[in-house]
Amino acid sequence: MTAPLLEFRHPTWEWQTPATVTEEILLRAHTAAHVERIRNATEDFDADTPAHPHIYEHAVRATGAAVDTARAALRGKNAFSLMRPPGHHATRDRAMGFCYFSNIAVAALDALANGAERVGIWDFDAHHGNGTEDIVANNPRIAFASIHQFPGYPGTGTRSFGNVHNFPVAPLTPRSAHVAEVRRALDTLVAFKPDLLLVSAGFDAYAGDPITEMTLAPEDFTTFGQWLRETNIPAGAILEGGYSDELPELIDAFLSGWS
């Protein structure tokens, strides 16, 4: 399990139980009809997004953790949300791809409502953050950059426009080339001069992940954490994908590089 490993290796880290997010905050990113569908779910949304018992309660805790993460970052504290379900596939009005609410988009919009002027979102999950893009596209106070496998689920993210910067990477792209694209995406966000960086930290671009065809090694996630630290921009990270047995080690690699 991820939390016991992190607690054992980093005994000085502070742990916090997330609060649930309010409907008012959710409605900055999602339609009222969407929130109601999640709250009253009785049928699966798709093959990957079941109507689990109490899924609304689980989802609002995950989104609440993302909001708490962004608020902590604005106070000058690095923070990471270990919560699931993930969020970056949930669009304004659709749950899909294991995602019910767009945790990071909700957190970004909440940050803008609470003192941030510009927010950058760095999504290095192996899948395109189509839900994040759907919600933040054309918002001049947010810059979004996604590095993802293409072709691959959900089949989007092939073009950039306005405040949206997509970096599609072909399956089995050499590791060094993939890492270079992640760096290019971060540089694009830093050039936006955000006063907050939020990270969709997915670990399914790891070479051993069972559902993708990518080539990253654990030390690459350490490098991403180091790069994040070197920006000197207040930052918060939110767990997205990652389905290998090595997930705890990959998260630790990223957080150890960042801390």
PDB file of C-alpha atoms in Angstrom:
ATOM      1  CA  MET A   1       0.000   0.000   0.000  1.00  0.00           C
ATOM      2  CA  THR A   2       1.213   3.499  -0.877  1.00  0.00           C
ATOM      3  CA  ALA A   3       0.426   5.361   2.343  1.00  0.00           C
ATOM      4  CA  PRO A   4       2.230   2.947   4.721  1.00  0.00           C
ATOM      5  CA  LEU A   5       5.333   3.018   2.534  1.00  0.00           C
ATOM      6  CA  LEU A   6       5.405   6.815   2.458  1.00  0.00           C
ATOM      7  CA  GLU A   7       4.729   7.070   6.189  1.00  0.00           C
ATOM      8  CA  PHE A   8       7.561   4.639   6.916  1.00  0.00           C
ATOM      9  CA  ARG A   9      10.096   6.364   4.669  1.00  0.00           C
ATOM     10  CA  HIS A  10       9.112   9.945   5.507  1.00  0.00           C
ATOM     11  CA  PRO A  11       8.104  10.063   9.179  1.00  0.00           C
ATOM     12  CA  THR A  12       8.263  13.867   9.320  1.00  0.00           C
ATOM     13  CA  TRP A  13       5.679  14.382   6.568  1.00  0.00           C
ATOM     14  CA  GLU A  14       2.341  15.757   7.711  1.00  0.00           C
ATOM     15  CA  TRP A  15      -0.804  13.775   6.852  1.00  0.00           C
ATOM     16  CA  GLN A  16      -4.289  15.206   6.607  1.00  0.00           C
ATOM     17  CA  THR A  17      -7.779  13.766   6.164  1.00  0.00           C
ATOM     18  CA  PRO A  18      -9.527  15.512   3.260  1.00  0.00           C
ATOM     19  CA  ALA A  19     -12.761  17.405   3.620  1.00  0.00           C
ATOM     20  CA  THR A  20     -15.552  16.905   1.118  1.00  0.00           C
ATOM     21  CA  VAL A  21     -15.922  19.600  -1.505  1.00  0.00           C
ATOM     22  CA  THR A  22     -19.077  21.705  -1.514  1.00  0.00           C
ATOM     23  CA  GLU A  23     -21.541  21.693  -4.389  1.00  0.00           C
ATOM     24  CA  GLU A  24     -20.906  25.401  -4.921  1.00  0.00           C
ATOM     25  CA  ILE A  25     -17.245  24.675  -5.631  1.00  0.00           C
ATOM     26  CA  LEU A  26     -18.083  21.705  -7.891  1.00  0.00           C
ATOM     27  CA  LEU A  27     -20.387  23.901  -9.958  1.00  0.00           C
ATOM     28  CA  ARG A  28     -17.478  26.086 -11.020  1.00  0.00           C
ATOM     29  CA  ALA A  29     -16.387  23.164 -13.225  1.00  0.00           C
ATOM     30  CA  HIS A  30     -19.446  20.937 -13.684  1.00  0.00           C
ATOM     31  CA  THR A  31     -23.072  21.357 -14.617  1.00  0.00           C
ATOM     32  CA  ALA A  32     -25.749  20.906 -11.979  1.00  0.00           C
ATOM     33  CA  ALA A  33     -27.140  18.009 -13.998  1.00  0.00           C
ATOM     34  CA  HIS A  34     -23.772  16.244 -13.897  1.00  0.00           C
ATOM     35  CA  VAL A  35     -23.464  16.638 -10.136  1.00  0.00           C
ATOM     36  CA  GLU A  36     -26.959  15.187  -9.743  1.00  0.00           C
ATOM     37  CA  ARG A  37     -26.119  12.215 -11.974  1.00  0.00           C
ATOM     38  CA  ILE A  38     -23.150  11.338  -9.796  1.00  0.00           C
ATOM     39  CA  ARG A  39     -25.102  11.862  -6.580  1.00  0.00           C
ATOM     40  CA  ASN A  40     -27.952   9.599  -7.712  1.00  0.00           C
ATOM     41  CA  ALA A  41     -25.983   7.109  -9.817  1.00  0.00           C
ATOM     42  CA  THR A  42     -27.688   3.754 -10.299  1.00  0.00           C
ATOM     43  CA  GLU A  43     -26.229   2.667 -13.651  1.00  0.00           C
ATOM     44  CA  ASP A  44     -22.580   2.525 -14.699  1.00  0.00           C
ATOM     45  CA  PHE A  45     -21.392   5.562 -16.672  1.00  0.00           C
ATOM     46  CA  ASP A  46     -19.222   3.387 -18.935  1.00  0.00           C
ATOM     47  CA  ALA A  47     -17.277   0.129 -18.694  1.00  0.00           C
ATOM     48  CA  ASP A  48     -14.498   1.869 -16.736  1.00  0.00           C
ATOM     49  CA  THR A  49     -16.642   4.123 -14.556  1.00  0.00           C
ATOM     50  CA  PRO A  50     -19.049   2.094 -12.410  1.00  0.00           C
ATOM     51  CA  ALA A  51     -21.860   3.384 -10.226  1.00  0.00           C
ATOM     52  CA  HIS A  52     -20.235   2.023  -7.086  1.00  0.00           C
ATOM     53  CA  PRO A  53     -22.188   2.338  -3.829  1.00  0.00           C
ATOM     54  CA  HIS A  54     -21.469   5.741  -2.272  1.00  0.00           C
ATOM     55  CA  ILE A  55     -19.456   6.839  -5.310  1.00  0.00           C
ATOM     56  CA  TYR A  56     -20.607  10.438  -4.861  1.00  0.00           C
ATOM     57  CA  GLU A  57     -19.186  10.529  -1.322  1.00  0.00           C
ATOM     58  CA  HIS A  58     -15.892   9.029  -2.479  1.00  0.00           C
ATOM     59  CA  ALA A  59     -15.652  11.416  -5.431  1.00  0.00           C
ATOM     60  CA  VAL A  60     -16.324  14.571  -3.429  1.00  0.00           C
ATOM     61  CA  ARG A  61     -13.633  13.558  -0.926  1.00  0.00           C
ATOM     62  CA  ALA A  62     -11.120  13.143  -3.749  1.00  0.00           C
ATOM     63  CA  THR A  63     -12.091  16.518  -5.186  1.00  0.00           C
ATOM     64  CA  GLY A  64     -11.969  18.053  -1.725  1.00  0.00           C
ATOM     65  CA  ALA A  65      -8.431  16.740  -1.314  1.00  0.00           C
ATOM     66  CA  ALA A  66      -7.446  18.380  -4.605  1.00  0.00           C
ATOM     67  CA  VAL A  67      -8.895  21.695  -3.459  1.00  0.00           C
ATOM     68  CA  ASP A  68      -7.083  21.380  -0.117  1.00  0.00           C
ATOM     69  CA  THR A  69      -3.861  20.646  -2.023  1.00  0.00           C
ATOM     70  CA  ALA A  70      -4.148  23.803  -4.117  1.00  0.00           C
ATOM     71  CA  ARG A  71      -5.016  25.934  -1.103  1.00  0.00           C
ATOM     72  CA  ALA A  72      -2.026  24.580   0.824  1.00  0.00           C
ATOM     73  CA  ALA A  73       0.231  25.383  -2.129  1.00  0.00           C
ATOM     74  CA  LEU A  74      -1.058  28.954  -2.185  1.00  0.00           C
ATOM     75  CA  ARG A  75      -0.029  29.164   1.479  1.00  0.00           C
ATOM     76  CA  GLY A  76       3.485  28.117   0.488  1.00  0.00           C
ATOM     77  CA  LYS A  77       3.292  24.431   1.462  1.00  0.00           C
ATOM     78  CA  ASN A  78       3.995  21.638  -1.008  1.00  0.00           C
ATOM     79  CA  ALA A  79       1.073  19.227  -0.953  1.00  0.00           C
ATOM     80  CA  PHE A  80       0.128  15.978  -2.674  1.00  0.00           C
ATOM     81  CA  SER A  81      -3.297  14.346  -2.836  1.00  0.00           C
ATOM     82  CA  LEU A  82      -3.114  10.562  -2.607  1.00  0.00           C
ATOM     83  CA  MET A  83      -6.853  10.259  -3.139  1.00  0.00           C
ATOM     84  CA  ARG A  84      -8.824   8.430  -5.791  1.00  0.00           C
ATOM     85  CA  PRO A  85     -10.986   8.258  -7.857  1.00  0.00           C
ATOM     86  CA  PRO A  86      -8.843  10.276 -10.271  1.00  0.00           C
ATOM     87  CA  GLY A  87     -10.341  13.119 -12.244  1.00  0.00           C
ATOM     88  CA  HIS A  88      -8.705  14.285 -15.454  1.00  0.00           C
ATOM     89  CA  HIS A  89     -11.094  12.447 -17.822  1.00  0.00           C
ATOM     90  CA  ALA A  90     -14.282  13.851 -16.265  1.00  0.00           C
ATOM     91  CA  THR A  91     -15.648  16.594 -18.512  1.00  0.00           C
ATOM     92  CA  ARG A  92     -18.028  19.344 -17.526  1.00  0.00           C
ATOM     93  CA  ASP A  93     -21.002  17.022 -17.961  1.00  0.00           C
ATOM     94  CA  ARG A  94     -19.687  13.459 -18.320  1.00  0.00           C
ATOM     95  CA  ALA A  95     -18.057  10.868 -16.074  1.00  0.00           C
ATOM     96  CA  MET A  96     -15.631   8.569 -17.896  1.00  0.00           C
ATOM     97  CA  GLY A  97     -12.321   6.742 -17.652  1.00  0.00           C
ATOM     98  CA  PHE A  98     -12.475   6.020 -13.885  1.00  0.00           C
ATOM     99  CA  CYS A  99     -13.209   9.738 -13.293  1.00  0.00           C
ATOM    100  CA  TYR A 100     -16.363  11.334 -11.843  1.00  0.00           C
ATOM    101  CA  PHE A 101     -15.359  14.926 -11.095  1.00  0.00           C
ATOM    102  CA  SER A 102     -12.414  16.818 -12.592  1.00  0.00           C
ATOM    103  CA  ASN A 103     -10.411  17.142  -9.397  1.00  0.00           C
ATOM    104  CA  ILE A 104      -7.639  19.292 -10.806  1.00  0.00           C
ATOM    105  CA  ALA A 105      -9.906  21.628 -12.787  1.00  0.00           C
ATOM    106  CA  VAL A 106     -12.061  22.204  -9.716  1.00  0.00           C
ATOM    107  CA  ALA A 107      -8.903  22.898  -7.693  1.00  0.00           C
ATOM    108  CA  ALA A 108      -7.572  25.324 -10.307  1.00  0.00           C
ATOM    109  CA  LEU A 109     -10.823  27.275 -10.475  1.00  0.00           C
ATOM    110  CA  ASP A 110     -11.003  27.387  -6.687  1.00  0.00           C
ATOM    111  CA  ALA A 111      -7.445  28.733  -6.580  1.00  0.00           C
ATOM    112  CA  LEU A 112      -8.389  31.516  -8.987  1.00  0.00           C
ATOM    113  CA  ALA A 113     -11.285  32.380  -6.703  1.00  0.00           C
ATOM    114  CA  ASN A 114      -8.966  32.497  -3.687  1.00  0.00           C
ATOM    115  CA  GLY A 115      -6.037  34.686  -4.643  1.00  0.00           C
ATOM    116  CA  ALA A 116      -4.235  33.054  -7.562  1.00  0.00           C
ATOM    117  CA  GLU A 117      -3.925  35.159 -10.698  1.00  0.00           C
ATOM    118  CA  ARG A 118      -2.679  32.462 -13.098  1.00  0.00           C
ATOM    119  CA  VAL A 119      -2.576  28.681 -12.736  1.00  0.00           C
ATOM    120  CA  GLY A 120      -0.548  26.198 -14.778  1.00  0.00           C
ATOM    121  CA  ILE A 121      -1.628  22.545 -14.999  1.00  0.00           C
ATOM    122  CA  TRP A 122       1.087  19.987 -15.836  1.00  0.00           C
ATOM    123  CA  ASP A 123      -0.414  16.602 -16.732  1.00  0.00           C
ATOM    124  CA  PHE A 124       2.168  13.850 -17.239  1.00  0.00           C
ATOM    125  CA  ASP A 125      -0.308  10.987 -16.920  1.00  0.00           C
ATOM    126  CA  ALA A 126      -0.058   8.539 -19.827  1.00  0.00           C
ATOM    127  CA  HIS A 127      -3.570   9.452 -20.996  1.00  0.00           C
ATOM    128  CA  HIS A 128      -4.771  12.773 -22.350  1.00  0.00           C
ATOM    129  CA  GLY A 129      -6.472  14.938 -19.749  1.00  0.00           C
ATOM    130  CA  ASN A 130      -9.504  15.465 -21.950  1.00  0.00           C
ATOM    131  CA  GLY A 131     -11.771  16.406 -19.057  1.00  0.00           C
ATOM    132  CA  THR A 132      -9.369  19.019 -17.750  1.00  0.00           C
ATOM    133  CA  GLU A 133      -9.072  20.417 -21.270  1.00  0.00           C
ATOM    134  CA  ASP A 134     -12.855  20.517 -21.689  1.00  0.00           C
ATOM    135  CA  ILE A 135     -13.265  22.596 -18.547  1.00  0.00           C
ATOM    136  CA  VAL A 136     -10.299  24.985 -18.716  1.00  0.00           C
ATOM    137  CA  ALA A 137     -10.046  25.570 -22.489  1.00  0.00           C
ATOM    138  CA  ASN A 138     -10.093  29.274 -23.390  1.00  0.00           C
ATOM    139  CA  ASN A 139      -9.716  30.410 -19.779  1.00  0.00           C
ATOM    140  CA  PRO A 140      -7.012  33.088 -20.097  1.00  0.00           C
ATOM    141  CA  ARG A 141      -5.947  32.631 -16.461  1.00  0.00           C
ATOM    142  CA  ILE A 142      -5.125  28.920 -16.849  1.00  0.00           C
ATOM    143  CA  ALA A 143      -2.511  27.198 -19.021  1.00  0.00           C
ATOM    144  CA  PHE A 144      -2.885  23.441 -19.491  1.00  0.00           C
ATOM    145  CA  ALA A 145      -0.201  21.083 -20.811  1.00  0.00           C
ATOM    146  CA  SER A 146      -0.742  17.350 -21.295  1.00  0.00           C
ATOM    147  CA  ILE A 147       1.883  14.786 -22.334  1.00  0.00           C
ATOM    148  CA  HIS A 148       0.195  11.523 -23.284  1.00  0.00           C
ATOM    149  CA  GLN A 149       0.274   8.381 -25.388  1.00  0.00           C
ATOM    150  CA  PHE A 150      -1.352   8.711 -28.792  1.00  0.00           C
ATOM    151  CA  PRO A 151      -2.859   6.597 -30.210  1.00  0.00           C
ATOM    152  CA  GLY A 152      -4.367   5.672 -26.887  1.00  0.00           C
ATOM    153  CA  TYR A 153      -7.338   6.266 -24.611  1.00  0.00           C
ATOM    154  CA  PRO A 154      -9.351   8.509 -24.875  1.00  0.00           C
ATOM    155  CA  GLY A 155      -8.247   9.279 -28.434  1.00  0.00           C
ATOM    156  CA  THR A 156      -8.011  13.056 -27.984  1.00  0.00           C
ATOM    157  CA  GLY A 157      -5.218  15.567 -27.461  1.00  0.00           C
ATOM    158  CA  THR A 158      -3.717  15.768 -30.934  1.00  0.00           C
ATOM    159  CA  ARG A 159      -3.776  19.544 -31.315  1.00  0.00           C
ATOM    160  CA  SER A 160      -2.962  22.617 -29.274  1.00  0.00           C
ATOM    161  CA  PHE A 161      -4.946  25.851 -29.213  1.00  0.00           C
ATOM    162  CA  GLY A 162      -5.111  28.965 -27.097  1.00  0.00           C
ATOM    163  CA  ASN A 163      -4.262  28.045 -23.516  1.00  0.00           C
ATOM    164  CA  VAL A 164      -4.193  24.279 -24.264  1.00  0.00           C
ATOM    165  CA  HIS A 165      -0.825  22.675 -25.064  1.00  0.00           C
ATOM    166  CA  ASN A 166      -0.861  19.021 -26.071  1.00  0.00           C
ATOM    167  CA  PHE A 167       2.225  16.838 -26.456  1.00  0.00           C
ATOM    168  CA  PRO A 168       1.179  13.488 -27.957  1.00  0.00           C
ATOM    169  CA  VAL A 169       3.811  10.748 -27.670  1.00  0.00           C
ATOM    170  CA  ALA A 170       3.682   7.594 -29.786  1.00  0.00           C
ATOM    171  CA  PRO A 171       3.591   4.188 -28.074  1.00  0.00           C
ATOM    172  CA  LEU A 172       7.064   2.863 -27.210  1.00  0.00           C
ATOM    173  CA  THR A 173       8.698   6.230 -27.886  1.00  0.00           C
ATOM    174  CA  PRO A 174      12.282   6.083 -26.596  1.00  0.00           C
ATOM    175  CA  ARG A 175      12.456   7.110 -22.982  1.00  0.00           C
ATOM    176  CA  SER A 176      14.729  10.113 -23.556  1.00  0.00           C
ATOM    177  CA  ALA A 177      12.395  11.555 -26.189  1.00  0.00           C
ATOM    178  CA  HIS A 178       9.390  11.153 -23.890  1.00  0.00           C
ATOM    179  CA  VAL A 179      11.216  12.845 -21.009  1.00  0.00           C
ATOM    180  CA  ALA A 180      12.147  15.710 -23.344  1.00  0.00           C
ATOM    181  CA  GLU A 181       8.462  16.265 -24.152  1.00  0.00           C
ATOM    182  CA  VAL A 182       7.606  16.372 -20.442  1.00  0.00           C
ATOM    183  CA  ARG A 183      10.296  19.034 -20.010  1.00  0.00           C
ATOM    184  CA  ARG A 184       9.000  20.998 -22.988  1.00  0.00           C
ATOM    185  CA  ALA A 185       5.516  20.979 -21.503  1.00  0.00           C
ATOM    186  CA  LEU A 186       6.778  22.265 -18.159  1.00  0.00           C
ATOM    187  CA  ASP A 187       8.794  25.012 -19.858  1.00  0.00           C
ATOM    188  CA  THR A 188       5.646  26.093 -21.688  1.00  0.00           C
ATOM    189  CA  LEU A 189       3.824  26.442 -18.386  1.00  0.00           C
ATOM    190  CA  VAL A 190       6.679  28.286 -16.670  1.00  0.00           C
ATOM    191  CA  ALA A 191       6.681  30.789 -19.554  1.00  0.00           C
ATOM    192  CA  PHE A 192       3.031  31.517 -18.677  1.00  0.00           C
ATOM    193  CA  LYS A 193       4.363  32.826 -15.326  1.00  0.00           C
ATOM    194  CA  PRO A 194       1.763  31.176 -13.099  1.00  0.00           C
ATOM    195  CA  ASP A 195       1.685  31.856  -9.383  1.00  0.00           C
ATOM    196  CA  LEU A 196       0.492  28.269  -8.852  1.00  0.00           C
ATOM    197  CA  LEU A 197       1.440  25.020 -10.605  1.00  0.00           C
ATOM    198  CA  LEU A 198      -0.905  22.055 -10.256  1.00  0.00           C
ATOM    199  CA  VAL A 199       0.238  18.627 -11.367  1.00  0.00           C
ATOM    200  CA  SER A 200      -1.909  15.794 -12.668  1.00  0.00           C
ATOM    201  CA  ALA A 201       0.578  13.207 -11.440  1.00  0.00           C
ATOM    202  CA  GLY A 202      -0.163   9.980 -13.260  1.00  0.00           C
ATOM    203  CA  PHE A 203       2.315   7.113 -13.091  1.00  0.00           C
ATOM    204  CA  ASP A 204       0.974   4.956 -15.923  1.00  0.00           C
ATOM    205  CA  ALA A 205       3.692   6.139 -18.339  1.00  0.00           C
ATOM    206  CA  TYR A 206       5.973   3.751 -16.423  1.00  0.00           C
ATOM    207  CA  ALA A 207       7.374   0.982 -18.618  1.00  0.00           C
ATOM    208  CA  GLY A 208       5.856  -1.687 -16.362  1.00  0.00           C
ATOM    209  CA  ASP A 209       2.320  -0.336 -16.349  1.00  0.00           C
ATOM    210  CA  PRO A 210      -0.162  -2.977 -17.572  1.00  0.00           C
ATOM    211  CA  ILE A 211      -2.484  -0.712 -19.567  1.00  0.00           C
ATOM    212  CA  THR A 212      -0.115   1.540 -21.529  1.00  0.00           C
ATOM    213  CA  GLU A 213       2.799   1.230 -23.950  1.00  0.00           C
ATOM    214  CA  MET A 214       5.292   3.726 -22.605  1.00  0.00           C
ATOM    215  CA  THR A 215       8.881   3.550 -21.466  1.00  0.00           C
ATOM    216  CA  LEU A 216       9.553   5.709 -18.408  1.00  0.00           C
ATOM    217  CA  ALA A 217      11.702   4.454 -15.532  1.00  0.00           C
ATOM    218  CA  PRO A 218      11.251   5.255 -11.819  1.00  0.00           C
ATOM    219  CA  GLU A 219      14.134   7.737 -11.899  1.00  0.00           C
ATOM    220  CA  ASP A 220      12.283   9.765 -14.541  1.00  0.00           C
ATOM    221  CA  PHE A 221       9.573  10.520 -12.000  1.00  0.00           C
ATOM    222  CA  THR A 222      12.293  11.606  -9.579  1.00  0.00           C
ATOM    223  CA  THR A 223      13.500  13.968 -12.302  1.00  0.00           C
ATOM    224  CA  PHE A 224       9.990  15.381 -12.751  1.00  0.00           C
ATOM    225  CA  GLY A 225       9.837  16.096  -9.033  1.00  0.00           C
ATOM    226  CA  GLN A 226      13.221  17.806  -9.141  1.00  0.00           C
ATOM    227  CA  TRP A 227      12.116  19.941 -12.069  1.00  0.00           C
ATOM    228  CA  LEU A 228       8.987  20.949 -10.176  1.00  0.00           C
ATOM    229  CA  ARG A 229      11.072  21.979  -7.165  1.00  0.00           C
ATOM    230  CA  GLU A 230      13.467  23.969  -9.356  1.00  0.00           C
ATOM    231  CA  THR A 231      10.664  26.124 -10.780  1.00  0.00           C
ATOM    232  CA  ASN A 232      10.345  27.802  -7.363  1.00  0.00           C
ATOM    233  CA  ILE A 233       6.632  28.200  -8.106  1.00  0.00           C
ATOM    234  CA  PRO A 234       4.110  27.213  -5.406  1.00  0.00           C
ATOM    235  CA  ALA A 235       2.858  23.782  -6.414  1.00  0.00           C
ATOM    236  CA  GLY A 236       0.455  21.014  -5.557  1.00  0.00           C
ATOM    237  CA  ALA A 237       0.147  17.564  -7.112  1.00  0.00           C
ATOM    238  CA  ILE A 238      -2.855  15.278  -7.439  1.00  0.00           C
ATOM    239  CA  LEU A 239      -2.747  11.536  -8.110  1.00  0.00           C
ATOM    240  CA  GLU A 240      -4.253  10.430 -11.403  1.00  0.00           C
ATOM    241  CA  GLY A 241      -3.405   7.083 -13.047  1.00  0.00           C
ATOM    242  CA  GLY A 242      -0.868   4.372 -12.361  1.00  0.00           C
ATOM    243  CA  TYR A 243      -1.822   0.704 -12.274  1.00  0.00           C
ATOM    244  CA  SER A 244       1.373  -1.275 -11.752  1.00  0.00           C
ATOM    245  CA  ASP A 245       2.383  -2.986  -8.524  1.00  0.00           C
ATOM    246  CA  GLU A 246       5.247  -0.479  -8.384  1.00  0.00           C
ATOM    247  CA  LEU A 247       2.905   2.501  -7.929  1.00  0.00           C
ATOM    248  CA  PRO A 248       3.997   3.203  -4.315  1.00  0.00           C
ATOM    249  CA  GLU A 249       7.646   3.297  -5.394  1.00  0.00           C
ATOM    250  CA  LEU A 250       6.862   5.574  -8.349  1.00  0.00           C
ATOM    251  CA  ILE A 251       4.971   8.037  -6.162  1.00  0.00           C
ATOM    252  CA  ASP A 252       7.826   8.000  -3.646  1.00  0.00           C
ATOM    253  CA  ALA A 253      10.315   8.645  -6.458  1.00  0.00           C
ATOM    254  CA  PHE A 254       8.381  11.734  -7.572  1.00  0.00           C
ATOM    255  CA  LEU A 255       7.793  13.089  -4.090  1.00  0.00           C
ATOM    256  CA  SER A 256      11.399  12.462  -3.042  1.00  0.00           C
ATOM    257  CA  GLY A 257      12.612  14.422  -6.059  1.00  0.00           C
ATOM    258  CA  TRP A 258      10.228  17.265  -5.280  1.00  0.00           C
ATOM    259  CA  SER A 259      10.805  17.492  -1.510  1.00  0.00           C
TER     260      SER A 259
END
